[in-house]
Structures are given as C-alpha cells and as structure tokens.
Amino acid sequence: MYTVKFNELKVFMHNILKKLGMTESNIETVVDIYIEITKRGVGHHDIHNFPSRVERLMSGKITVNPEFSLLASYGCMESWDGDNGLGELINTFLMERAVSLAQDHGIGFSTVRNSNHYLASSPYTTQATERGCIGIVIAKGPPSMGVPGTDGKVIGQSPVGFAFPTKREWPVILDICLAYASGEQLLRRAKGGQPVPEWWGVGPDGRPTSDAEQLLRGTKYPIGGHKGFGLAILCELLTGVFSQGPVLDEQEGPDMAWKSSSHTAVAIKADALMDMDSYIGRSSDLIDRIDARAPSIHIPGQHSYKNKVEFERSASIDISGELFDKLNQCAKALNVEGLAIL
Amino acid sequence: MYTVKFNELKVFMHNILKKLGMTESNIETVVDIYIEITKRGVGHHDIHNFPSRVERLMSGKITVNPEFSLLASYGCMESWDGDNGLGELINTFLMERAVSLAQDHGIGFSTVRNSNHYLASSPYTTQATERGCIGIVIAKGPPSMGVPGTDGKVIGQSPVGFAFPTKREWPVILDICLAYASGEQLLRRAKGGQPVPEWWGVGPDGRPTSDAEQLLRGTKYPIGGHKGFGLAILCELLTGVFSQGPVLDEQEGPDMAWKSSSHTAVAIKADALMDMDSYIGRSSDLIDRIDARAPSIHIPGQHSYKNKVEFERSASIDISGELFDKLNQCAKALNVEGLAIL
C-alpha cells in the first residue's frame, strides 16, 4: 500500500491528460470526477479505471476532445452524438443539458449515443442535486444478464442511478445495476472466497451456483427474475432506441456512427410543483420516516458520504502497489512525472 | 363456475354504477377498464375487485363523481387533487394529462394525491401507447416491504408499470411491484400449497420461510434487497412527495386533504426525437433481438395479449360461484337487475 495525497493525484492526472492534448476545461471535469468518485471508497469504477482509460486515449480508441452534436430535440428532450469521447465528459455535459431543460420544462431528458463508460452514476446524479434537481442516469451495455428459464446472456444489466436532495448534508444516492450483483462485486467475492446466493445466477454449465467465480464465468440473473428483466427492457428503450444508438446486441451502426455505448440523463426540478422549502421538508420527512421505521439500516448515499468526509479529513488515500505501478507506467509511457507518495 | 358474456357484464356494471349516481361518461371509463383488465386473464385486480369498490361507493367512502383540482403546474409537470374518487377514473384522467403534456414537451408528468387504488397499471400505460407514447405509472402504498437486515415493514411495495409500442399487435407491457411477490401472488401460492423461495421474505417470526401463508403474515422483501429498496424510495418521492400527498407511513394530511393514496403517470412521446416509423422500427428491433437471444421466453405483454384475444373470440368469461354471488349481492343491495348467465 502507498499513501497518496489527493492533491498530488490531481496534479498527476492533470499532467497525463494535458500530455494527451486534452483541453484544460475537459481535464478539470475528468479529474474532478475521478477524485469525487474515488472518495466514495467503493474501490472500483474510480481511480482504478484511470490507467485503462489513458491507454484507450493514447491508442486513439477514445476521442480526447470530443465535439458533441445535437441529433434531435423536442421540448424537454434532446439526443446527442458523443463523438466517441470519454463517458465522464459526455455524461457531465448530458446532465448539464438535462438540468438546463428541467429549469425550463420541469423535466429534462438528454440522451447520447457514441459515448463510453462513465465510471459510476453518482457524480452526474449529484451534479443534478447541486442544482436543485433530482438526477437519474441510465446506461446501456452489451447483454450480460440472463433470464431464469433460458440459457445465455439476453440483455444488458442496465446500470441505473439516481440522487435527490433532502435537508441532510448528503443527497440520497442509489447507484446499482439490475443484476443481483455487478461483475466487480462478484470479483471481490471470488477473491475473498465468499459464496453468493444461489439465485444470483448460473455457472457456465447453466446450473445455479454459490461460487462467485463460477457465476463470473456464467450468467447473472436480473433482480426479481422477470421483474428486473422487464425493467431492463425499459432501460434499453430509453438509452439505445431513444439515442439512435445500438439496440440490445448490435455491434455498430451505419458508418460506425455508434460503435460504442449509449446513456441517458434525466433531471427533475425539485421545486417545480412546490417551493424549495416545501420540497426539502417533504423529501426529508420521507427519509426521516424510513429511519424511524428501520433505524439500523443505511439510507442509500449515507455510507459513501461518510467515506467522503473521512477522505477529505485525511486528504489522502491508500492505493495498492499494483495500482501505483499501473499509474506510473502511464506516466512513463507519456514521459510525465510519476506519482509521488507520502 | 358460471359463464358470463362480456356484454352482459358491461350492462350489469353500467346499471350498478348508474344507480350509484355516476355520470355516463364516468361509467363508460370505469366499465371499459374493468372489462379490459379482466381480459388480461390474471385473475385479480379485475372484475374480482368490483364488489368491494361498489361497497365503498355505496357507503360514501369513495366520491362517485369526483372533481379534480389542479394543485400546481410547471412546464411538463402537474399535480392534482383527486377528490377521493375511484382510482380508475383518476388514473385515466392523469394519463390523459400526461399524454397531453408530452405532446407539447416530449414528456408529461402528472401526479395526484387523494386518489384510490386503480386496479392494475396496464389500462393506463396502454392508454399512452394508443396515443403514440411510452406510458409509465407508479403508485404509492402503505409500508408493506421490509429490508433484509431489519425487522418489520419499512416501505411500500411500489406498484410500477410501463408500456411501449412496437410493430407488433400488442405493446410491451410490464406491471409489477418491487417486492418479489405481491399479496395476490402469495395468496394464490398459499391456496395451491405451493412453496415460495426463501429469499422472498420472512414469516411473522422474522425468519426466512418457504411457506406462502407464513410470508403473507410476515414481511415481503424487495427485489434484489437494497436495490429494490432504493428504487422504492425513488417511487415514494415521485408519488407521495411530488403529489403533496402523504409520505411513507403518514395516515392523513391537514383537513384530511390526502387521507388516501397518491400515484403518478408519465408519458414520453415516442416520436419526439425521431419520426414514428423510425421509432417503431427500432423498438421492434429491440424486441426482435431479445426474441432471437431467448426464443423460449415471453416478452412482457405477450401472454396477456394472447389471453385478451382468446377472451374476445369467446366474448365471455367463466367466473366462480363466489364472485357471481358477490356481484349479485351488489345488484340486490342497489335494487338493479342481477347478472345473467349463459
């Protein structure tokens, strides 16, 4: 383990992205998202993903400074082409558009094709809460979930997230996929030798398994079987179809117009139907009443906020030797200064 | 079992509602919903619920001809007071408003407090598909689901439904709640002596059970544990909070303004971001590709459409002696003609 200061990490990432030719404004957006998301303390879809992103930027697989183009708009809805840029940049832009549309219409719906993985949904959903909106984000991915009663992978596991403001210091944040467990969660269980519930999916032999490694090589099931499956169909519609991107398992569109992924951001103006004080009062009543009925459970968002506060107090993070090496390999390849440790 | 013609059933219901003082236009709406929903062949939340509705209308617990009043509106969003009318009438009106708002803004969001149970979501979500929209309906109910790791009922099971049009004769329709199983589904299993998976919830002793009857007396769990729980929180926000109705376990508001339930209808204009032919083509591609990957499974909506076609061919339905008696008790109490049988 190496202890790294967040400020050093920021400078390090900045230097790398600058060397790749990214504009200052784009660098600021991307670095902020990595830092913000790393402070959640989930241990994946954060700084761990930076080296592979750099690799894709270096090899030209992702556009460094994408130019977004509006495909269509109608009232509170817009669809965009993301120019195959970083998902982090595109989803920030997308939620900004959704919030702006929500200011005018109450709701904003902004969808994009030809984008890339955006890490996790919380930076974008909280972007909405900071501007007085409820934020919802839905992503499309390739088929990774099965359906009980049939073999093989049928549909994407539909990462979805939302956040909404209350009177508390932290917004309520949910960041999930519609499978019982994401690949990352299974990987952690597999590494720790922890079993998984048998209803989470099937191994490569098509049989229920409690072995996380078998499940990783097999097929995950949707939450609640046909229920999660049905919700995933709606998510596919609102991302792939509405963005004019690929649907379900399509690989690429005409002229490679959408060789990569689609996602959708929705913002709902919290004070559209009542003043902000009333909204905050009532959304807080909701959370307080859940707390009162189940004092022992965490409200979604509570735990990651605690992590964030602790990280901000220490202003540093411990990273593994493996990650440290990977980050410094990026630096070396680009001939920029390596990451300093405490 | 008694075989009853749908036409006879319609006349029967019409006479009852007329005797209760309902306007012709309201009668038409309510009867159509009962007939439509009964043809889905699910065996609950249909004609079986008519006798208890009539009882509540007779006793004055539900307003026969409610007058809806607009509480607030902003852009594509509206909130209404339902005057404690039948959920069937109110949700039809609500989806009509949502569709109308969607025509102008791309999306329409219409929410109501002081409403009542509206049976199932499909009549309203398909009301949207018939007008070229994706329809989504969310209802709020009292706490009925627990959360793994704590005792007792914490949150409502959030009935949600959606429908969207494709090139097929039937729209894709999902109509679920966020618990593994609804009360009706558990009741059927309990009657049939069928076991339930142990992860569906706990018995009254707080322990996992595979006995449907024990689960009915205990606490249901959300699909995917914290995932379904988190989604249910969002549903509570979008119904209770946004409608200015009760939140979570509140019983009644100031001046009994919302002694009953809240729900929300959302419509999304299918051709907002592309022309209708393109939308239909792409939404159909999505379903065709699911079919191709999993030919043995039913797409949601497929099965109930098949039932509907069969019912329309036979123009009649078999009802139990128990239901037949209950319906005729309503007739007797109101001094209208009883239900005729074939």
XYZ file of C-alpha atoms in Angstrom:
684
model
C 0.000 0.000 0.000
C 1.113 3.521 -0.790
C -0.408 6.637 0.719
C -1.058 9.290 -1.903
C -2.295 12.819 -1.313
C -5.380 13.741 -3.317
C -3.667 16.967 -4.383
C -0.736 15.007 -5.771
C -3.100 12.640 -7.514
C -4.884 15.591 -9.106
C -1.616 17.084 -10.408
C -0.551 13.665 -11.668
C -3.781 13.114 -13.588
C -3.713 16.661 -14.884
C -0.209 16.179 -16.315
C -1.156 12.956 -18.027
C -4.308 14.330 -19.619
C -2.529 17.531 -20.639
C 0.154 15.491 -22.346
C -2.584 13.659 -24.214
C -3.733 17.013 -25.559
C -6.878 17.411 -23.502
C -8.164 20.967 -23.000
C -7.897 22.499 -19.530
C -11.655 22.607 -19.136
C -12.022 18.935 -20.053
C -9.147 17.993 -17.741
C -10.818 19.765 -14.848
C -14.074 17.875 -15.427
C -12.412 14.479 -15.720
C -10.056 14.921 -12.746
C -12.868 16.154 -10.507
C -14.965 13.091 -11.357
C -12.141 10.658 -10.610
C -11.359 12.368 -7.302
C -15.022 12.639 -6.303
C -15.755 9.042 -7.156
C -12.608 7.719 -5.508
C -13.666 9.395 -2.257
C -16.803 7.260 -2.230
C -14.483 4.470 -1.168
C -16.184 1.742 -3.174
C -12.848 0.517 -4.546
C -13.887 0.207 -8.200
C -15.100 2.401 -11.042
C -12.768 5.078 -9.712
C -9.019 5.779 -9.874
C -8.578 2.061 -10.561
C -10.035 2.657 -14.025
C -7.757 5.565 -14.889
C -4.868 3.531 -16.369
C -7.110 1.679 -18.830
C -8.760 4.961 -19.846
C -5.340 6.526 -20.501
C -4.413 3.558 -22.619
C -7.539 3.984 -24.746
C -6.927 7.718 -25.102
C -3.292 7.077 -26.096
C -4.200 4.486 -28.699
C -6.851 6.737 -30.209
C -9.702 4.401 -29.270
C -11.369 7.322 -27.467
C -11.527 10.904 -28.758
C -9.518 13.181 -26.440
C -11.533 16.357 -27.001
C -14.878 15.231 -28.366
C -17.277 17.594 -30.084
C -20.873 16.833 -29.252
C -23.509 17.258 -31.920
C -27.216 17.573 -31.392
C -29.114 14.881 -33.299
C -32.648 15.909 -32.390
C -34.588 17.899 -29.851
C -38.221 18.296 -28.875
C -39.435 20.244 -25.845
C -37.624 18.896 -22.827
C -35.840 16.130 -24.754
C -32.564 16.052 -26.643
C -30.441 13.373 -28.289
C -26.743 13.818 -28.934
C -23.813 12.158 -30.615
C -20.886 11.944 -28.193
C -18.111 11.787 -30.813
C -16.716 8.727 -29.022
C -15.383 10.822 -26.147
C -14.807 9.833 -22.537
C -18.038 8.882 -20.795
C -17.019 11.152 -17.918
C -17.001 14.205 -20.184
C -20.090 13.245 -22.094
C -22.261 12.391 -19.106
C -21.285 15.628 -17.362
C -22.399 17.516 -20.446
C -25.527 15.382 -20.736
C -26.653 16.042 -17.152
C -25.905 19.729 -17.608
C -28.265 19.712 -20.597
C -30.888 17.760 -18.646
C -30.746 20.227 -15.747
C -30.995 23.154 -18.124
C -34.029 21.604 -19.861
C -35.559 20.872 -16.447
C -35.266 24.547 -15.472
C -37.473 25.384 -18.451
C -39.833 22.407 -18.563
C -39.734 20.816 -15.108
C -38.094 17.698 -16.547
C -35.067 17.384 -18.813
C -34.241 14.230 -20.753
C -30.930 14.109 -22.536
C -29.618 11.003 -24.262
C -26.412 10.233 -26.144
C -25.046 7.597 -28.489
C -21.427 7.019 -29.388
C -20.225 7.539 -25.853
C -18.129 5.421 -23.490
C -18.229 4.084 -19.940
C -18.687 6.902 -17.399
C -17.487 5.044 -14.267
C -20.419 5.370 -11.836
C -23.609 7.392 -11.829
C -23.167 9.407 -8.614
C -21.023 12.274 -9.985
C -23.748 13.027 -12.526
C -26.798 12.468 -10.365
C -25.293 14.687 -7.634
C -24.483 17.265 -10.310
C -28.282 17.492 -10.614
C -28.933 17.669 -6.854
C -26.432 20.537 -6.558
C -28.614 22.442 -8.981
C -31.879 21.711 -7.216
C -32.943 18.704 -9.273
C -33.497 15.011 -8.881
C -30.959 13.324 -11.147
C -31.408 9.952 -12.851
C -28.866 8.229 -15.076
C -29.317 5.049 -17.143
C -26.620 3.297 -19.164
C -26.792 0.703 -21.898
C -24.349 -2.153 -22.055
C -23.969 -5.370 -24.027
C -26.039 -8.424 -22.978
C -24.664 -9.657 -19.659
C -27.762 -10.919 -17.847
C -29.810 -13.997 -18.463
C -33.442 -14.662 -17.732
C -34.478 -17.550 -15.490
C -35.794 -20.346 -17.662
C -33.439 -19.851 -20.568
C -29.718 -20.155 -21.238
C -27.232 -17.464 -22.106
C -26.960 -13.728 -21.833
C -30.040 -11.922 -23.095
C -29.908 -8.280 -22.051
C -27.636 -5.632 -20.518
C -27.567 -5.301 -16.766
C -28.658 -1.654 -17.060
C -26.627 0.428 -14.644
C -29.052 2.956 -13.171
C -28.604 5.593 -10.531
C -30.458 8.468 -9.002
C -29.936 11.128 -6.392
C -32.255 13.596 -4.720
C -31.692 16.370 -2.212
C -33.046 16.436 1.339
C -32.212 18.655 4.303
C -29.339 16.347 5.196
C -25.758 17.178 4.235
C -25.748 14.347 1.713
C -28.220 13.591 -1.054
C -29.914 10.223 -1.205
C -27.882 8.337 -3.835
C -28.527 4.961 -5.407
C -26.064 3.521 -7.874
C -26.906 -0.015 -8.957
C -27.294 -2.335 -11.877
C -30.331 -4.557 -12.417
C -28.411 -7.812 -11.905
C -28.237 -9.163 -8.352
C -24.538 -8.373 -8.428
C -22.209 -6.472 -10.743
C -19.061 -8.079 -12.115
C -16.961 -6.037 -9.662
C -18.958 -7.258 -6.686
C -18.608 -10.859 -7.860
C -14.881 -10.386 -8.408
C -14.459 -9.183 -4.835
C -16.423 -12.167 -3.519
C -14.429 -14.528 -5.711
C -11.157 -13.078 -4.401
C -12.368 -13.296 -0.814
C -13.670 -16.839 -1.279
C -17.144 -15.642 -0.221
C -20.134 -17.563 -1.532
C -23.009 -15.937 -3.406
C -26.715 -16.722 -3.038
C -27.740 -19.412 -5.497
C -30.458 -17.289 -7.034
C -27.965 -14.699 -8.318
C -27.366 -16.649 -11.498
C -25.936 -19.775 -13.074
C -22.460 -21.094 -13.762
C -21.112 -21.897 -17.244
C -22.930 -25.237 -17.027
C -26.278 -23.436 -16.727
C -26.823 -24.574 -13.150
C -27.370 -22.374 -10.077
C -24.105 -21.825 -8.237
C -22.967 -20.349 -4.946
C -19.421 -19.972 -6.254
C -18.736 -16.367 -7.273
C -16.039 -17.458 -9.723
C -18.402 -19.874 -11.463
C -21.026 -17.136 -11.654
C -18.474 -14.734 -13.157
C -17.901 -17.268 -15.922
C -21.609 -17.997 -16.210
C -24.691 -15.767 -16.460
C -26.016 -13.257 -13.945
C -29.744 -13.022 -13.263
C -31.835 -9.853 -13.001
C -33.211 -8.786 -9.612
C -36.585 -10.414 -9.109
C -36.254 -12.500 -12.297
C -38.820 -11.300 -14.845
C -39.240 -8.043 -12.894
C -35.633 -6.893 -13.280
C -35.693 -8.266 -16.823
C -38.721 -6.133 -17.675
C -37.174 -3.020 -16.134
C -34.009 -3.677 -18.151
C -36.078 -3.672 -21.369
C -37.361 -0.193 -20.495
C -33.774 0.933 -19.820
C -32.693 -0.411 -23.230
C -35.513 1.548 -24.853
C -34.672 4.813 -23.097
C -30.977 4.536 -23.958
C -30.386 2.561 -27.159
C -33.590 3.368 -29.029
C -34.045 6.976 -27.912
C -30.391 7.903 -28.521
C -30.488 6.456 -32.066
C -27.685 4.193 -30.927
C -27.282 0.420 -30.958
C -30.092 -1.699 -29.538
C -29.516 -4.793 -27.395
C -26.632 -6.691 -29.007
C -25.976 -4.643 -32.135
C -22.274 -4.062 -32.548
C -22.012 -0.997 -34.730
C -24.214 1.282 -36.752
C -24.040 2.618 -40.280
C -20.633 4.298 -40.800
C -19.655 3.155 -37.306
C -21.843 6.023 -36.109
C -22.362 4.303 -32.798
C -19.664 1.780 -32.316
C -19.765 2.466 -28.588
C -22.354 2.928 -25.876
C -25.449 4.985 -25.172
C -26.702 6.557 -21.972
C -29.409 8.882 -20.757
C -29.617 11.596 -18.110
C -32.882 12.828 -16.641
C -33.301 15.798 -14.325
C -36.497 16.722 -12.496
C -36.754 20.193 -10.990
C -37.321 19.563 -7.280
C -39.307 22.771 -6.803
C -41.386 22.526 -9.969
C -44.624 21.756 -8.120
C -43.937 23.369 -4.729
C -41.422 25.855 -3.349
C -37.967 24.531 -2.470
C -38.551 24.739 1.295
C -41.635 22.555 0.982
C -39.817 20.093 -1.249
C -36.877 19.847 1.156
C -39.246 19.471 4.104
C -41.202 16.663 2.497
C -38.261 14.753 0.991
C -36.670 14.928 4.454
C -39.876 13.679 6.084
C -39.669 10.679 3.755
C -36.115 9.823 4.799
C -36.761 10.564 8.488
C -39.720 8.213 8.439
C -37.676 5.439 6.836
C -35.043 5.994 9.520
C -37.695 5.810 12.217
C -39.048 2.503 10.916
C -35.621 0.935 10.334
C -33.009 2.737 12.442
C -30.338 0.110 11.835
C -30.154 0.409 8.051
C -28.246 2.864 5.918
C -30.212 5.181 3.684
C -28.605 4.918 0.205
C -25.878 7.565 -0.031
C -25.262 7.726 3.710
C -22.342 5.337 3.755
C -20.461 6.802 0.794
C -20.889 10.282 2.268
C -19.214 9.056 5.473
C -16.314 7.719 3.396
C -16.032 11.007 1.561
C -15.881 13.030 4.785
C -13.137 10.764 6.119
C -11.126 11.001 2.920
C -11.434 14.774 2.944
C -10.201 14.893 6.504
C -7.145 12.794 5.728
C -6.700 14.431 2.276
C -5.040 11.227 1.141
C -5.790 7.697 0.005
C -4.041 4.352 0.285
C -3.581 2.646 -3.043
C -2.268 -0.798 -3.817
C 1.211 -1.392 -5.207
C -0.444 -2.822 -8.324
C -2.428 0.340 -8.989
C 0.555 2.544 -8.116
C 2.662 0.723 -10.688
C -0.018 0.940 -13.349
C -0.407 4.675 -12.824
C 3.320 5.207 -13.067
C 3.520 3.088 -16.208
C 1.067 5.561 -17.778
C 3.332 8.414 -16.671
C 6.399 6.720 -18.087
C 4.731 5.975 -21.417
C 3.796 9.638 -21.731
C 7.057 10.909 -20.284
C 5.419 12.895 -17.483
C 6.367 12.979 -13.823
C 5.465 9.893 -11.792
C 3.090 9.811 -8.853
C 4.655 10.982 -5.580
C 3.980 9.113 -2.368
C 3.922 10.352 1.194
C -68.238 -21.734 -12.465
C -70.644 -19.559 -14.407
C -70.122 -18.404 -17.968
C -70.946 -14.741 -18.382
C -70.974 -12.761 -21.615
C -68.822 -9.651 -21.551
C -71.712 -7.667 -22.982
C -73.947 -8.781 -20.125
C -71.235 -7.935 -17.637
C -70.961 -4.461 -19.135
C -74.694 -3.835 -18.860
C -74.689 -5.179 -15.326
C -71.848 -2.881 -14.224
C -73.429 0.036 -16.043
C -76.703 -0.413 -14.186
C -74.981 -0.600 -10.823
C -72.858 2.494 -11.364
C -75.804 4.411 -12.790
C -77.854 3.584 -9.719
C -74.993 4.944 -7.618
C -75.391 8.235 -9.461
C -72.286 8.054 -11.629
C -72.292 10.123 -14.816
C -72.480 8.298 -18.159
C -69.004 9.409 -19.123
C -67.516 8.174 -15.846
C -69.413 4.882 -16.139
C -68.010 4.316 -19.606
C -64.438 4.852 -18.371
C -64.814 2.580 -15.358
C -66.602 -0.241 -17.187
C -64.065 -0.211 -20.020
C -61.202 -0.538 -17.545
C -62.797 -3.463 -15.723
C -63.532 -5.270 -18.973
C -60.104 -4.561 -20.455
C -58.292 -5.647 -17.328
C -60.409 -8.751 -16.863
C -59.478 -9.875 -20.374
C -55.823 -9.948 -19.325
C -56.775 -13.136 -17.515
C -54.588 -12.560 -14.482
C -57.456 -13.392 -12.131
C -57.017 -10.472 -9.730
C -57.196 -6.681 -9.762
C -60.052 -7.041 -12.217
C -63.764 -7.859 -12.016
C -62.969 -9.587 -8.704
C -62.448 -6.134 -7.182
C -65.734 -4.693 -8.428
C -67.912 -5.754 -5.465
C -65.628 -4.122 -2.883
C -65.466 -0.954 -4.987
C -69.255 -0.831 -5.157
C -69.417 -1.228 -1.395
C -67.079 1.725 -0.894
C -69.045 3.839 -3.351
C -72.321 2.924 -1.607
C -71.017 3.765 1.834
C -69.656 7.108 0.669
C -66.038 6.141 1.316
C -65.237 6.993 -2.300
C -66.610 10.027 -4.177
C -68.853 8.838 -7.019
C -68.241 11.762 -9.382
C -65.000 13.363 -8.247
C -63.954 16.832 -9.320
C -60.242 17.064 -9.899
C -58.435 20.253 -8.958
C -55.045 21.364 -10.172
C -52.675 21.975 -7.263
C -49.643 23.129 -9.211
C -48.119 23.030 -12.665
C -44.764 23.833 -14.223
C -43.816 23.105 -17.823
C -44.492 19.419 -18.426
C -45.465 18.693 -14.819
C -48.774 18.881 -12.990
C -50.050 17.855 -9.568
C -53.705 17.257 -8.853
C -56.090 16.535 -6.035
C -58.281 13.553 -6.920
C -61.242 14.414 -4.650
C -61.098 10.874 -3.262
C -62.572 9.414 -6.447
C -62.136 5.959 -7.910
C -58.515 5.294 -8.857
C -59.763 4.024 -12.231
C -61.277 7.416 -13.072
C -58.418 9.424 -11.654
C -55.605 7.490 -13.306
C -57.352 7.633 -16.677
C -57.561 11.393 -16.313
C -53.973 11.546 -15.066
C -52.559 9.644 -18.043
C -54.633 11.766 -20.378
C -52.990 14.856 -18.873
C -49.540 13.230 -19.095
C -50.056 12.386 -22.775
C -51.292 15.888 -23.496
C -48.253 17.416 -21.740
C -45.997 15.013 -23.639
C -47.411 16.213 -26.950
C -46.200 19.711 -26.069
C -42.979 18.984 -24.181
C -41.899 15.465 -25.183
C -42.545 14.223 -21.645
C -45.594 14.655 -19.432
C -45.571 14.048 -15.687
C -48.879 14.122 -13.882
C -49.243 13.224 -10.221
C -52.253 13.052 -7.900
C -52.955 12.851 -4.187
C -56.224 11.902 -2.563
C -56.895 9.110 -5.012
C -57.651 5.412 -4.579
C -56.463 2.060 -5.855
C -56.616 1.889 -9.658
C -56.517 -1.932 -10.085
C -53.516 -2.528 -12.375
C -51.319 -0.269 -14.450
C -51.886 -1.701 -17.922
C -55.109 0.142 -18.844
C -53.331 3.464 -18.256
C -49.956 2.613 -19.734
C -51.651 1.262 -22.871
C -53.798 4.415 -22.959
C -50.443 6.131 -23.594
C -49.272 3.655 -26.238
C -52.532 4.122 -28.132
C -51.636 7.790 -28.390
C -48.064 7.229 -29.533
C -46.378 7.473 -26.165
C -44.466 5.326 -23.742
C -46.584 5.178 -20.581
C -45.265 4.737 -17.053
C -47.365 4.538 -13.886
C -46.168 4.469 -10.273
C -48.356 4.055 -7.193
C -47.737 4.721 -3.551
C -48.986 2.394 -0.881
C -48.521 1.935 2.853
C -45.350 0.186 4.122
C -45.599 -3.486 3.171
C -41.992 -4.454 2.411
C -39.117 -4.964 4.768
C -35.413 -4.583 4.169
C -33.056 -7.504 4.730
C -31.204 -6.966 7.991
C -34.047 -5.333 9.875
C -37.478 -6.340 11.160
C -40.862 -5.058 10.147
C -42.396 -3.299 7.220
C -40.434 -0.253 6.122
C -41.677 0.945 2.753
C -44.444 0.465 0.185
C -44.004 -2.192 -2.458
C -44.364 0.447 -5.193
C -46.541 -0.944 -7.943
C -44.964 0.229 -11.195
C -45.865 -0.429 -14.775
C -44.937 0.684 -18.230
C -45.922 0.016 -21.816
C -44.382 0.974 -25.129
C -45.469 0.442 -28.712
C -43.634 -1.699 -31.259
C -44.669 -3.000 -34.673
C -46.318 -5.992 -33.032
C -50.050 -6.090 -32.415
C -49.504 -5.773 -28.679
C -47.463 -3.232 -26.778
C -44.712 -4.383 -24.440
C -46.356 -4.188 -21.008
C -44.816 -4.660 -17.581
C -46.989 -4.494 -14.490
C -45.140 -5.339 -11.298
C -44.466 -4.309 -7.746
C -40.979 -4.048 -6.270
C -41.485 -6.930 -3.826
C -40.561 -10.419 -5.045
C -44.248 -11.238 -4.947
C -47.447 -9.280 -4.493
C -50.007 -10.263 -1.881
C -52.228 -11.706 -4.615
C -49.454 -13.909 -5.937
C -48.705 -15.170 -2.427
C -52.376 -15.822 -1.804
C -52.574 -17.982 -4.905
C -49.490 -19.930 -3.839
C -50.856 -20.318 -0.328
C -54.165 -21.646 -1.679
C -52.361 -24.044 -4.004
C -49.974 -25.182 -1.281
C -47.035 -24.093 -3.445
C -43.813 -23.110 -1.689
C -42.088 -19.764 -2.215
C -38.341 -19.149 -2.486
C -36.861 -18.424 0.935
C -35.385 -15.108 -0.155
C -38.813 -13.617 -0.863
C -39.214 -12.523 2.740
C -39.695 -13.591 6.339
C -42.540 -15.039 8.373
C -44.089 -13.342 11.401
C -41.181 -14.717 13.480
C -38.698 -12.743 11.366
C -37.184 -15.865 9.826
C -36.941 -16.775 6.127
C -39.809 -19.011 5.098
C -40.803 -21.058 2.101
C -44.428 -21.139 3.251
C -46.530 -18.621 1.323
C -49.024 -18.353 4.159
C -46.292 -17.536 6.674
C -44.903 -14.947 4.292
C -48.341 -13.394 3.873
C -48.449 -12.926 7.632
C -44.838 -11.776 7.729
C -42.845 -9.271 5.701
C -42.096 -9.291 1.984
C -38.642 -8.343 0.725
C -37.785 -6.017 -2.177
C -36.324 -7.473 -5.380
C -32.552 -7.549 -5.048
C -32.677 -6.432 -1.388
C -31.182 -2.928 -1.128
C -31.636 -2.441 -4.890
C -35.414 -2.796 -4.873
C -35.486 -0.887 -1.589
C -33.613 2.027 -3.176
C -35.889 2.037 -6.216
C -38.908 2.060 -3.888
C -37.556 5.212 -2.198
C -37.487 6.948 -5.593
C -41.059 5.787 -6.241
C -42.159 7.209 -2.860
C -40.546 10.528 -3.784
C -42.188 10.715 -7.208
C -45.628 9.891 -5.817
C -46.006 10.985 -2.178
C -43.681 13.984 -2.152
C -44.376 15.317 -5.644
C -48.163 14.965 -5.317
C -48.166 16.856 -1.988
C -49.716 13.735 -0.540
C -48.751 11.523 2.368
C -45.155 10.287 2.578
C -44.205 6.768 3.626
C -46.448 5.872 6.590
C -48.342 9.124 7.131
C -52.007 8.442 7.631
C -53.736 11.659 6.756
C -52.892 15.244 5.956
C -54.189 18.560 7.239
C -58.000 18.673 6.841
C -57.871 15.052 5.660
C -56.681 16.511 2.381
C -54.982 13.278 1.473
C -56.463 10.521 3.531
C -55.968 8.152 0.635
C -53.293 7.305 -1.898
C -51.062 9.056 -4.428
C -49.935 7.997 -7.851
C -48.075 9.346 -10.842
C -48.401 8.944 -14.602
C -45.598 9.701 -17.029
C -45.877 9.774 -20.814
C -42.961 10.058 -23.224
C -43.712 10.960 -26.837
C -42.315 8.040 -28.835
C -41.575 10.188 -31.880
C -40.129 13.172 -30.015
C -36.559 12.519 -31.195
C -37.181 10.626 -34.444
C -40.138 10.060 -36.749
C -42.680 7.423 -35.749
C -41.569 4.934 -38.402
C -38.013 5.064 -37.095
C -39.176 4.706 -33.509
C -41.363 1.713 -34.351
C -38.552 0.150 -36.364
C -36.020 0.491 -33.571
C -38.293 -0.514 -30.682
C -39.232 -3.567 -32.743
C -35.551 -4.336 -33.407
C -35.063 -4.348 -29.642
C -37.835 -6.872 -29.068
C -36.881 -8.990 -32.080
C -33.322 -9.206 -30.802
C -34.488 -10.278 -27.343
C -36.636 -12.930 -29.022
C -33.659 -14.092 -31.063
C -31.464 -14.466 -27.985
C -34.143 -16.131 -25.852
C -36.818 -17.647 -28.102
C -38.442 -19.607 -25.273
C -39.363 -16.672 -23.053
C -42.358 -14.397 -23.194
C -41.784 -10.724 -23.846
C -43.766 -8.861 -21.149
C -47.255 -8.185 -22.516
C -47.215 -11.118 -24.923
C -49.031 -13.529 -22.649
C -51.806 -11.177 -21.539
C -52.412 -10.190 -25.172
C -52.926 -13.859 -26.014
C -55.465 -14.102 -23.186
C -57.221 -10.995 -24.435
C -57.533 -12.357 -27.973
C -58.988 -15.600 -26.657
C -61.487 -13.784 -24.450
C -62.536 -11.598 -27.353
C -63.083 -14.644 -29.518
C -65.296 -16.316 -26.919
C -66.896 -12.987 -25.878
C -67.447 -14.499 -22.459
C -65.700 -15.342 -19.225
C -66.055 -18.071 -16.606
C -66.448 -16.689 -13.119
C -66.557 -18.514 -9.815
C -69.754 -19.034 -7.867
C -68.303 -16.914 -5.107
C -67.724 -13.936 -7.402
C -71.095 -14.446 -9.101
C -72.809 -14.292 -5.718
C -70.901 -11.217 -4.643
C -71.777 -9.398 -7.853
C -75.436 -10.242 -7.457
C -75.418 -9.135 -3.833
C -74.330 -5.718 -5.098
C -77.226 -5.765 -7.544
C -79.652 -6.741 -4.854
C -78.452 -4.072 -2.434
C -78.959 -1.450 -5.130
C -82.151 -2.987 -6.453
C -80.878 -3.410 -10.008
C -81.145 -6.421 -12.253
C -78.842 -9.335 -11.402
C -76.149 -10.751 -13.641
C -77.421 -13.114 -16.313
C -75.594 -16.319 -17.111
C -75.354 -18.288 -20.322
